[in-house]
Short mmCIF file of C-alpha atoms and ligand atoms in Angstrom, two decimals:
data_model
loop_
_atom_site.label_atom_id
_atom_site.label_comp_id
_atom_site.label_asym_id
_atom_site.label_seq_id
_atom_site.Cartn_x
_atom_site.Cartn_y
_atom_site.Cartn_z
CA MET A 159 9.79 -12.54 14.56
CA TYR A 160 6.26 -11.80 15.80
CA SER A 161 4.71 -13.86 12.97
CA LEU A 162 6.61 -16.93 14.24
CA LEU A 163 5.47 -16.33 17.81
CA ARG A 164 1.93 -15.68 16.60
CA HIS A 165 1.91 -19.01 14.78
CA LEU A 166 2.68 -20.78 18.07
CA LEU A 167 0.35 -18.67 20.23
CA PHE A 168 -2.63 -19.10 17.89
CA ARG A 169 -2.56 -22.84 18.60
CA LEU A 170 -3.60 -22.06 22.18
CA PRO A 171 -6.92 -20.80 23.55
CA ALA A 172 -7.06 -17.02 23.20
CA GLU A 173 -6.71 -16.13 26.88
CA THR A 174 -3.89 -18.62 27.50
CA ALA A 175 -2.05 -17.19 24.49
CA HIS A 176 -2.64 -13.70 25.83
CA ASP A 177 -1.16 -14.52 29.25
CA LEU A 178 1.76 -16.42 27.77
CA GLY A 179 2.42 -13.70 25.21
CA LEU A 180 2.66 -11.07 27.93
CA THR A 181 5.00 -13.20 30.02
CA GLY A 182 7.11 -13.78 26.91
CA LEU A 183 7.26 -10.05 26.26
CA ASP A 184 8.39 -9.43 29.83
CA TRP A 185 11.33 -11.76 29.20
CA ALA A 186 12.19 -11.05 25.59
CA GLY A 187 10.34 -7.91 24.59
CA GLN A 188 13.51 -6.29 23.24
CA LEU A 189 13.68 -8.91 20.47
CA PHE A 190 10.45 -7.62 18.97
CA THR A 191 11.13 -3.96 19.20
CA ARG A 192 12.58 -1.14 17.28
CA PRO A 193 10.81 1.70 19.08
CA PRO A 194 9.75 4.40 16.63
CA GLU A 195 11.46 7.74 16.31
CA ALA A 196 9.73 10.39 18.39
CA LEU A 197 6.66 12.18 17.06
CA PRO A 198 5.88 14.28 20.12
CA VAL A 199 2.41 15.48 21.01
CA ASN A 200 1.66 17.79 23.91
CA LEU A 201 -1.83 17.34 25.25
CA PHE A 202 -3.50 17.80 28.65
CA GLY A 203 -0.16 19.28 29.76
CA LEU A 204 1.43 15.86 29.16
CA ASN A 205 4.29 15.03 26.81
CA PHE A 206 3.44 12.06 24.62
CA PRO A 207 6.57 10.80 22.78
CA ASN A 208 4.23 9.72 19.99
CA PRO A 209 0.43 9.68 19.54
CA VAL A 210 0.01 5.88 19.42
CA GLY A 211 -1.15 4.22 22.62
CA LEU A 212 -2.15 0.85 23.97
CA ALA A 213 -5.91 0.62 24.64
CA ALA A 214 -7.31 -0.49 27.99
CA GLY A 215 -7.85 -4.13 28.86
CA LEU A 216 -4.58 -5.73 27.81
CA ASP A 217 -2.81 -4.88 31.07
CA LYS A 218 -5.72 -4.74 33.47
CA ASN A 219 -3.57 -4.80 36.61
CA GLY A 220 -0.53 -2.77 35.62
CA ASP A 221 1.60 -5.93 35.77
CA HIS A 222 3.47 -5.23 32.49
CA ILE A 223 3.84 -1.44 32.39
CA ASP A 224 7.57 -1.18 31.66
CA THR A 225 7.51 -3.98 29.08
CA LEU A 226 4.64 -2.45 27.15
CA LEU A 227 6.11 1.03 27.13
CA ALA A 228 9.46 -0.37 25.97
CA LEU A 229 7.71 -1.64 22.82
CA GLY A 230 7.43 1.97 21.69
CA PHE A 231 3.90 3.01 22.63
CA GLY A 232 3.63 6.76 23.21
CA PHE A 233 1.37 5.98 26.15
CA ILE A 234 -0.44 3.05 27.69
CA GLU A 235 -3.83 2.78 29.36
CA ILE A 236 -4.03 0.19 32.13
CA GLY A 237 -7.22 -1.23 33.71
CA THR A 238 -10.18 -1.38 33.75
CA VAL A 239 -9.68 -1.59 37.46
CA THR A 240 -12.43 -1.82 40.08
CA PRO A 241 -12.37 -1.05 43.84
CA LYS A 242 -12.32 -4.70 44.91
CA PRO A 243 -10.61 -7.57 43.08
CA GLN A 244 -13.04 -9.72 41.06
CA PRO A 245 -12.66 -12.86 38.95
CA GLY A 246 -14.63 -11.76 35.88
CA ASN A 247 -16.77 -14.13 33.83
CA PRO A 248 -16.15 -17.88 33.56
CA ARG A 249 -13.74 -19.07 30.87
CA PRO A 250 -13.70 -19.31 27.91
CA ARG A 251 -14.40 -15.59 27.61
CA MET A 252 -12.07 -14.46 24.82
CA PHE A 253 -12.29 -15.70 21.22
CA ARG A 254 -10.13 -15.07 18.15
CA LEU A 255 -11.81 -14.68 14.76
CA PRO A 256 -8.70 -14.67 12.55
CA GLU A 257 -10.56 -14.51 9.21
CA ALA A 258 -11.86 -11.10 10.27
CA GLU A 259 -8.82 -9.96 12.33
CA ALA A 260 -11.26 -9.66 15.20
CA VAL A 261 -11.75 -10.73 18.80
CA ILE A 262 -14.89 -11.23 20.87
CA ASN A 263 -14.43 -10.92 24.62
CA ARG A 264 -16.65 -11.05 27.65
CA MET A 265 -13.92 -10.83 30.29
CA GLY A 266 -16.15 -8.88 32.72
CA PHE A 267 -13.51 -6.65 34.37
CA ASN A 268 -11.41 -9.46 35.82
CA ASN A 269 -8.80 -7.63 37.89
CA LYS A 270 -6.82 -7.65 41.12
CA GLY A 271 -8.36 -4.48 42.51
CA VAL A 272 -7.26 -0.86 42.52
CA ARG A 273 -4.75 -1.14 45.37
CA HIS A 274 -2.71 -3.75 43.50
CA LEU A 275 -2.69 -1.61 40.35
CA VAL A 276 -1.56 1.50 42.21
CA ARG A 277 1.34 -0.41 43.81
CA LYS A 278 2.38 -1.62 40.37
CA VAL A 279 2.43 1.90 38.94
CA GLU A 280 4.39 3.21 41.94
CA ARG A 281 7.03 0.53 41.46
CA SER A 282 7.34 0.96 37.69
CA LYS A 283 10.36 2.53 36.06
CA ALA A 284 7.91 4.29 33.76
CA MET A 285 6.53 6.32 36.64
CA GLN A 286 10.03 7.58 37.52
CA ASP A 287 10.62 8.38 33.85
CA GLN A 288 7.33 10.33 33.72
CA ALA A 289 5.95 8.16 30.93
CA VAL A 290 2.26 8.65 30.16
CA ILE A 291 0.16 6.06 31.99
CA GLY A 292 -3.60 6.39 31.74
CA ILE A 293 -5.69 4.49 34.27
CA ASN A 294 -9.12 3.22 33.29
CA ILE A 295 -11.63 2.85 36.14
CA GLY A 296 -14.91 0.97 36.49
CA LYS A 297 -17.31 -0.48 39.00
CA ASN A 298 -17.52 -3.90 40.61
CA LYS A 299 -20.05 -6.33 39.18
CA THR A 300 -21.90 -6.54 42.50
CA THR A 301 -22.32 -2.77 42.83
CA PRO A 302 -25.73 -1.70 41.51
CA ASN A 303 -25.81 1.25 39.11
CA ARG A 304 -27.47 3.46 41.75
CA ASN A 305 -24.25 3.17 43.81
CA ALA A 306 -21.86 3.15 40.87
CA VAL A 307 -20.62 6.64 41.64
CA ASP A 308 -19.14 5.37 44.93
CA ASP A 309 -17.01 2.81 43.08
CA TYR A 310 -15.77 5.37 40.56
CA LEU A 311 -14.99 7.87 43.35
CA PHE A 312 -13.11 5.18 45.28
CA CYS A 313 -11.00 4.36 42.23
CA LEU A 314 -10.52 8.04 41.35
CA GLU A 315 -9.11 8.83 44.80
CA HIS A 316 -6.76 5.86 44.78
CA VAL A 317 -5.36 6.28 41.26
CA TYR A 318 -5.22 10.08 41.23
CA PRO A 319 -1.68 10.44 42.67
CA VAL A 320 -0.15 8.02 40.13
CA ALA A 321 -2.19 8.51 36.94
CA SER A 322 -1.26 10.71 33.97
CA TYR A 323 -4.92 10.71 32.98
CA ILE A 324 -7.98 8.82 34.19
CA THR A 325 -10.60 7.18 31.96
CA ILE A 326 -14.12 6.72 33.22
CA ASN A 327 -15.28 3.53 31.54
CA ILE A 328 -19.05 3.44 31.14
CA SER A 329 -19.08 1.54 27.88
CA SER A 330 -18.04 -2.07 28.45
CA PRO A 331 -20.77 -4.43 27.25
CA ASN A 332 -19.63 -7.11 29.71
CA THR A 333 -20.83 -5.64 33.01
CA ALA A 334 -24.62 -5.80 33.18
CA ASN A 335 -26.31 -2.41 32.69
CA LEU A 336 -23.00 -0.50 32.78
CA ARG A 337 -23.74 1.24 29.50
CA GLU A 338 -26.94 2.68 30.96
CA LEU A 339 -24.64 5.11 32.76
CA GLN A 340 -24.33 6.85 29.38
CA HIS A 341 -27.96 8.07 29.62
CA ARG A 342 -28.24 11.80 30.32
CA ASP A 343 -29.46 11.76 33.93
CA ALA A 344 -27.29 8.86 35.01
CA LEU A 345 -24.28 10.44 33.30
CA LEU A 346 -24.80 13.75 35.01
CA LYS A 347 -25.14 12.04 38.40
CA LEU A 348 -21.89 10.20 37.77
CA LEU A 349 -19.69 12.83 36.13
CA GLY A 350 -20.79 15.74 38.34
CA PRO A 351 -19.43 14.25 41.60
CA LEU A 352 -16.34 12.93 39.82
CA TYR A 353 -15.54 16.44 38.60
CA GLU A 354 -16.02 17.89 42.08
CA ARG A 355 -13.74 15.30 43.63
CA GLN A 356 -11.18 15.86 40.89
CA GLN A 357 -11.07 19.55 41.84
CA GLN A 358 -10.48 18.68 45.52
CA LEU A 359 -7.80 16.16 44.62
CA ALA A 360 -6.09 18.67 42.31
CA GLY A 361 -5.78 21.04 45.28
CA MET A 362 -4.50 18.31 47.60
CA HIS A 363 -1.93 16.93 45.16
CA ASN A 364 -1.10 20.18 43.45
CA ARG A 365 -1.64 18.51 40.11
CA GLN A 366 -4.51 18.50 37.62
CA VAL A 367 -5.10 14.94 36.33
CA PRO A 368 -7.45 14.99 33.32
CA LEU A 369 -10.64 12.94 33.30
CA LEU A 370 -11.70 11.26 30.06
CA VAL A 371 -14.93 9.42 29.27
CA LYS A 372 -14.91 6.24 27.18
CA LEU A 373 -18.02 5.74 25.06
CA ALA A 374 -19.65 2.79 23.28
CA PRO A 375 -19.79 2.63 19.47
CA ASP A 376 -23.35 1.30 19.75
CA LEU A 377 -24.83 4.59 20.94
CA GLU A 378 -27.73 5.83 18.83
CA GLN A 379 -27.33 9.20 17.10
CA ILE A 380 -30.11 10.59 19.30
CA GLN A 381 -28.09 9.82 22.45
CA LEU A 382 -25.03 11.75 21.33
CA ASP A 383 -26.29 15.32 21.83
CA PRO A 384 -27.12 14.83 25.52
CA ILE A 385 -23.82 13.04 26.11
CA ALA A 386 -21.86 15.86 24.49
CA GLU A 387 -23.79 18.39 26.59
CA VAL A 388 -23.15 16.57 29.88
CA ILE A 389 -19.46 16.12 29.05
CA GLN A 390 -19.10 19.88 28.59
CA GLN A 391 -21.31 20.74 31.55
CA THR A 392 -19.21 18.57 33.89
CA GLN A 393 -15.95 19.85 32.40
CA MET A 394 -14.54 16.52 31.32
CA GLN A 395 -11.19 16.99 29.58
CA GLY A 396 -11.39 14.33 26.89
CA VAL A 397 -13.34 11.51 25.26
CA ILE A 398 -12.33 8.06 24.04
CA CYS A 399 -14.23 6.71 21.03
CA GLY A 400 -14.71 3.93 21.70
CA ASN A 401 -15.16 0.57 23.28
CA THR A 402 -16.07 -2.82 21.73
CA THR A 403 -19.39 -3.32 19.92
CA ILE A 404 -22.25 -5.74 20.50
CA SER A 405 -22.91 -5.75 16.74
CA ARG A 406 -21.92 -8.88 14.83
CA GLU A 407 -21.89 -7.26 11.41
CA GLY A 408 -19.25 -8.91 9.26
CA VAL A 409 -18.59 -11.82 11.62
CA ASP A 410 -21.94 -13.53 12.17
CA GLN A 411 -21.06 -16.43 9.86
CA LEU A 412 -17.63 -17.05 11.35
CA LYS A 413 -16.58 -19.55 13.99
CA PHE A 414 -17.19 -17.89 17.40
CA GLY A 415 -19.06 -15.08 15.59
CA GLN A 416 -22.12 -15.67 17.76
CA GLU A 417 -20.33 -15.65 21.11
CA SER A 418 -21.67 -12.97 23.40
CA GLY A 419 -19.50 -10.05 24.45
CA GLY A 420 -17.78 -7.14 22.75
CA LEU A 421 -16.38 -7.35 19.23
CA SER A 422 -13.08 -5.59 18.49
CA GLY A 423 -10.63 -5.42 15.61
CA ALA A 424 -11.14 -4.75 11.90
CA PRO A 425 -14.96 -5.14 11.73
CA LEU A 426 -15.37 -2.52 14.47
CA LYS A 427 -13.63 0.24 12.54
CA PRO A 428 -16.60 1.74 10.61
CA LYS A 429 -18.68 2.02 13.79
CA ALA A 430 -15.83 3.39 15.87
CA ASP A 431 -14.95 5.93 13.18
CA SER A 432 -18.53 7.14 12.87
CA LEU A 433 -18.79 7.61 16.64
CA LEU A 434 -15.53 9.58 16.51
CA THR A 435 -16.76 11.78 13.66
CA ALA A 436 -20.11 12.34 15.35
CA MET A 437 -18.58 13.30 18.70
CA ARG A 438 -15.97 15.54 17.06
CA ALA A 439 -18.80 17.44 15.41
CA ARG A 440 -20.52 17.89 18.78
CA LEU A 441 -17.59 18.85 21.00
CA PRO A 442 -15.43 21.98 21.01
CA ASP A 443 -11.76 21.65 20.04
CA GLU A 444 -10.72 22.08 23.68
CA ILE A 445 -12.05 18.59 24.33
CA PRO A 446 -9.72 16.22 22.47
CA ILE A 447 -10.73 12.74 21.37
CA ILE A 448 -8.68 9.55 21.47
CA GLY A 449 -9.64 7.36 18.51
CA VAL A 450 -9.71 3.60 19.09
CA GLY A 451 -11.36 0.66 17.38
CA GLY A 452 -10.23 -1.46 14.45
CA ILE A 453 -6.74 -0.10 13.78
CA THR A 454 -4.94 -2.79 11.78
CA CYS A 455 -2.46 -0.68 9.79
CA GLY A 456 -0.94 2.80 9.65
CA GLN A 457 -3.64 4.13 7.33
CA ASP A 458 -6.30 3.23 9.93
CA ALA A 459 -4.53 5.48 12.44
CA VAL A 460 -4.39 8.24 9.80
CA ASP A 461 -8.16 7.85 9.23
CA LYS A 462 -8.78 8.41 12.94
CA VAL A 463 -6.67 11.55 13.04
CA GLN A 464 -8.35 12.85 9.89
CA ALA A 465 -11.72 12.19 11.53
CA GLY A 466 -10.65 14.39 14.45
CA ALA A 467 -8.67 12.24 16.88
CA THR A 468 -5.61 13.77 18.51
CA LEU A 469 -4.27 10.44 19.76
CA VAL A 470 -5.03 6.84 18.79
CA GLN A 471 -4.99 3.51 20.60
CA PHE A 472 -5.30 -0.14 19.67
CA TYR A 473 -5.57 -3.51 21.37
CA THR A 474 -6.68 -6.22 18.90
CA GLY A 475 -4.02 -5.09 16.41
CA MET A 476 -1.41 -6.19 18.98
CA ILE A 477 -2.77 -9.72 18.78
CA TYR A 478 -2.73 -9.96 14.98
CA THR A 479 0.20 -7.74 13.97
CA GLY A 480 2.24 -7.37 17.15
CA PRO A 481 4.41 -4.40 18.16
CA LYS A 482 5.29 -3.65 14.51
CA LEU A 483 1.88 -1.98 14.29
CA ILE A 484 3.14 0.80 16.59
CA ASN A 485 5.85 1.70 14.08
CA ASP A 486 3.44 1.43 11.14
CA CYS A 487 1.05 3.87 12.81
CA VAL A 488 3.73 6.34 13.93
CA ASP A 489 5.39 6.28 10.49
CA SER A 490 2.08 6.87 8.70
CA LEU A 491 1.06 9.66 11.08
CA ARG A 492 4.45 11.32 10.64
CA ARG A 493 3.56 11.93 6.98
CA LEU A 494 0.50 13.97 7.97
CA PRO A 495 1.23 17.70 7.79
CA SER A 496 -1.06 18.31 10.79
CA MET A 497 1.14 16.07 12.95
CA THR A 498 4.47 17.69 12.27
CA GLY A 499 3.25 21.19 11.44
C1 FMN B 538 -9.82 -8.85 25.49
C2 FMN B 538 -10.21 -7.41 25.59
C3 FMN B 538 -10.39 -6.83 26.85
C4 FMN B 538 -10.75 -5.48 26.95
N1 FMN B 538 -10.90 -4.92 28.20
C5 FMN B 538 -11.20 -3.61 28.30
C6 FMN B 538 -11.29 -3.00 29.57
O1 FMN B 538 -11.06 -3.61 30.60
N2 FMN B 538 -11.63 -1.67 29.61
C7 FMN B 538 -11.86 -0.93 28.48
O2 FMN B 538 -12.16 0.27 28.58
N3 FMN B 538 -11.75 -1.49 27.26
C8 FMN B 538 -11.43 -2.80 27.14
N4 FMN B 538 -11.31 -3.36 25.91
C9 FMN B 538 -11.60 -2.52 24.72
C10 FMN B 538 -10.35 -1.91 24.11
O3 FMN B 538 -9.72 -1.03 24.99
C11 FMN B 538 -10.72 -1.15 22.81
O4 FMN B 538 -11.55 -0.08 23.15
C12 FMN B 538 -11.44 -2.04 21.81
O5 FMN B 538 -10.89 -3.34 21.80
C13 FMN B 538 -11.37 -1.48 20.39
O6 FMN B 538 -10.04 -1.36 19.95
P1 FMN B 538 -9.31 -2.48 19.03
O7 FMN B 538 -10.22 -2.75 17.86
O8 FMN B 538 -8.01 -1.86 18.65
O9 FMN B 538 -9.12 -3.69 19.88
C14 FMN B 538 -10.94 -4.70 25.78
C15 FMN B 538 -10.75 -5.29 24.52
C16 FMN B 538 -10.38 -6.62 24.42
C17 FMN B 538 -10.16 -7.22 23.04
#
């Protein structure tokens, strides 16, 4: 069923197909789904029905929460959301590279602002059902890095009451200089205040919402030690490895291969997996990692778990394979003794 829909959608520009596909799912999502049997994971005090999640960026505004969860994802991450609404970069800003099962995007955090997203979560059935909804937060384009912490704090305070977990996104290549926040001093200045505010909010709301940090696969080895240190020092609860890459390895000869932005999908997998392995080696077991980047089949999800991920996510795989990929991943992970043991 999805292959037929894909055939039609791939005749359209990538972003139009994306919008239309989501609207179609809202109307007829059930036709594409056979949600997987449960493979429960308990993490951060949350009950994940299965360890396969939707990565951030597909539902930036929380407009499709119930539809996406009904497809069978064990959890979804919505956002990146910023304090104020912003249009993002001019179109076209999303490109399919089908020969490589890849996408290049330079969306630039287009979103309707944090207040809209929070309303959407509050009104979702998923929230009543206590489904796991992660919320990914960022800064507005016009906010300079020296004031970035204010934007993240603003988002943190607004999403805290409705989020299952919160992801601090400092790794998108499409907001100028954002990834500089991964440097030791900048990271400490950002994560320190976020941790303090999290503690205050936990007292106010009587609920501890975990903070996760999403990293870029383009980090140099030498940058990883300080990042791991700061993450522990500021008591972050988890890490997501990782975001899209600025590398064009494997796609530079393809149509759209030279478009600027972040590359995702199959060609990203080696880089994402090595970041995951490198961070796993540097962090204690109490800090779990979500593995994301280049999952195109069940075995790719298994690779991530074997490299040390506790949960996995994908986005580009939804474009090329559709919801069936959720079942493929859950079924493959079910065969791992570590998952059922
Ligand atoms: C069109 C598009 C938009 C994205 N937007 C975001 C975003 O807003 N925030 C974020 O943290 N990651 C974003 N991502 C990155 C994904 O969450 C994911 O980390 C990355 O695509 C690698 O996974 P994949 O290979 O399964 O797609 C986006 C990816 C794509 C393709």
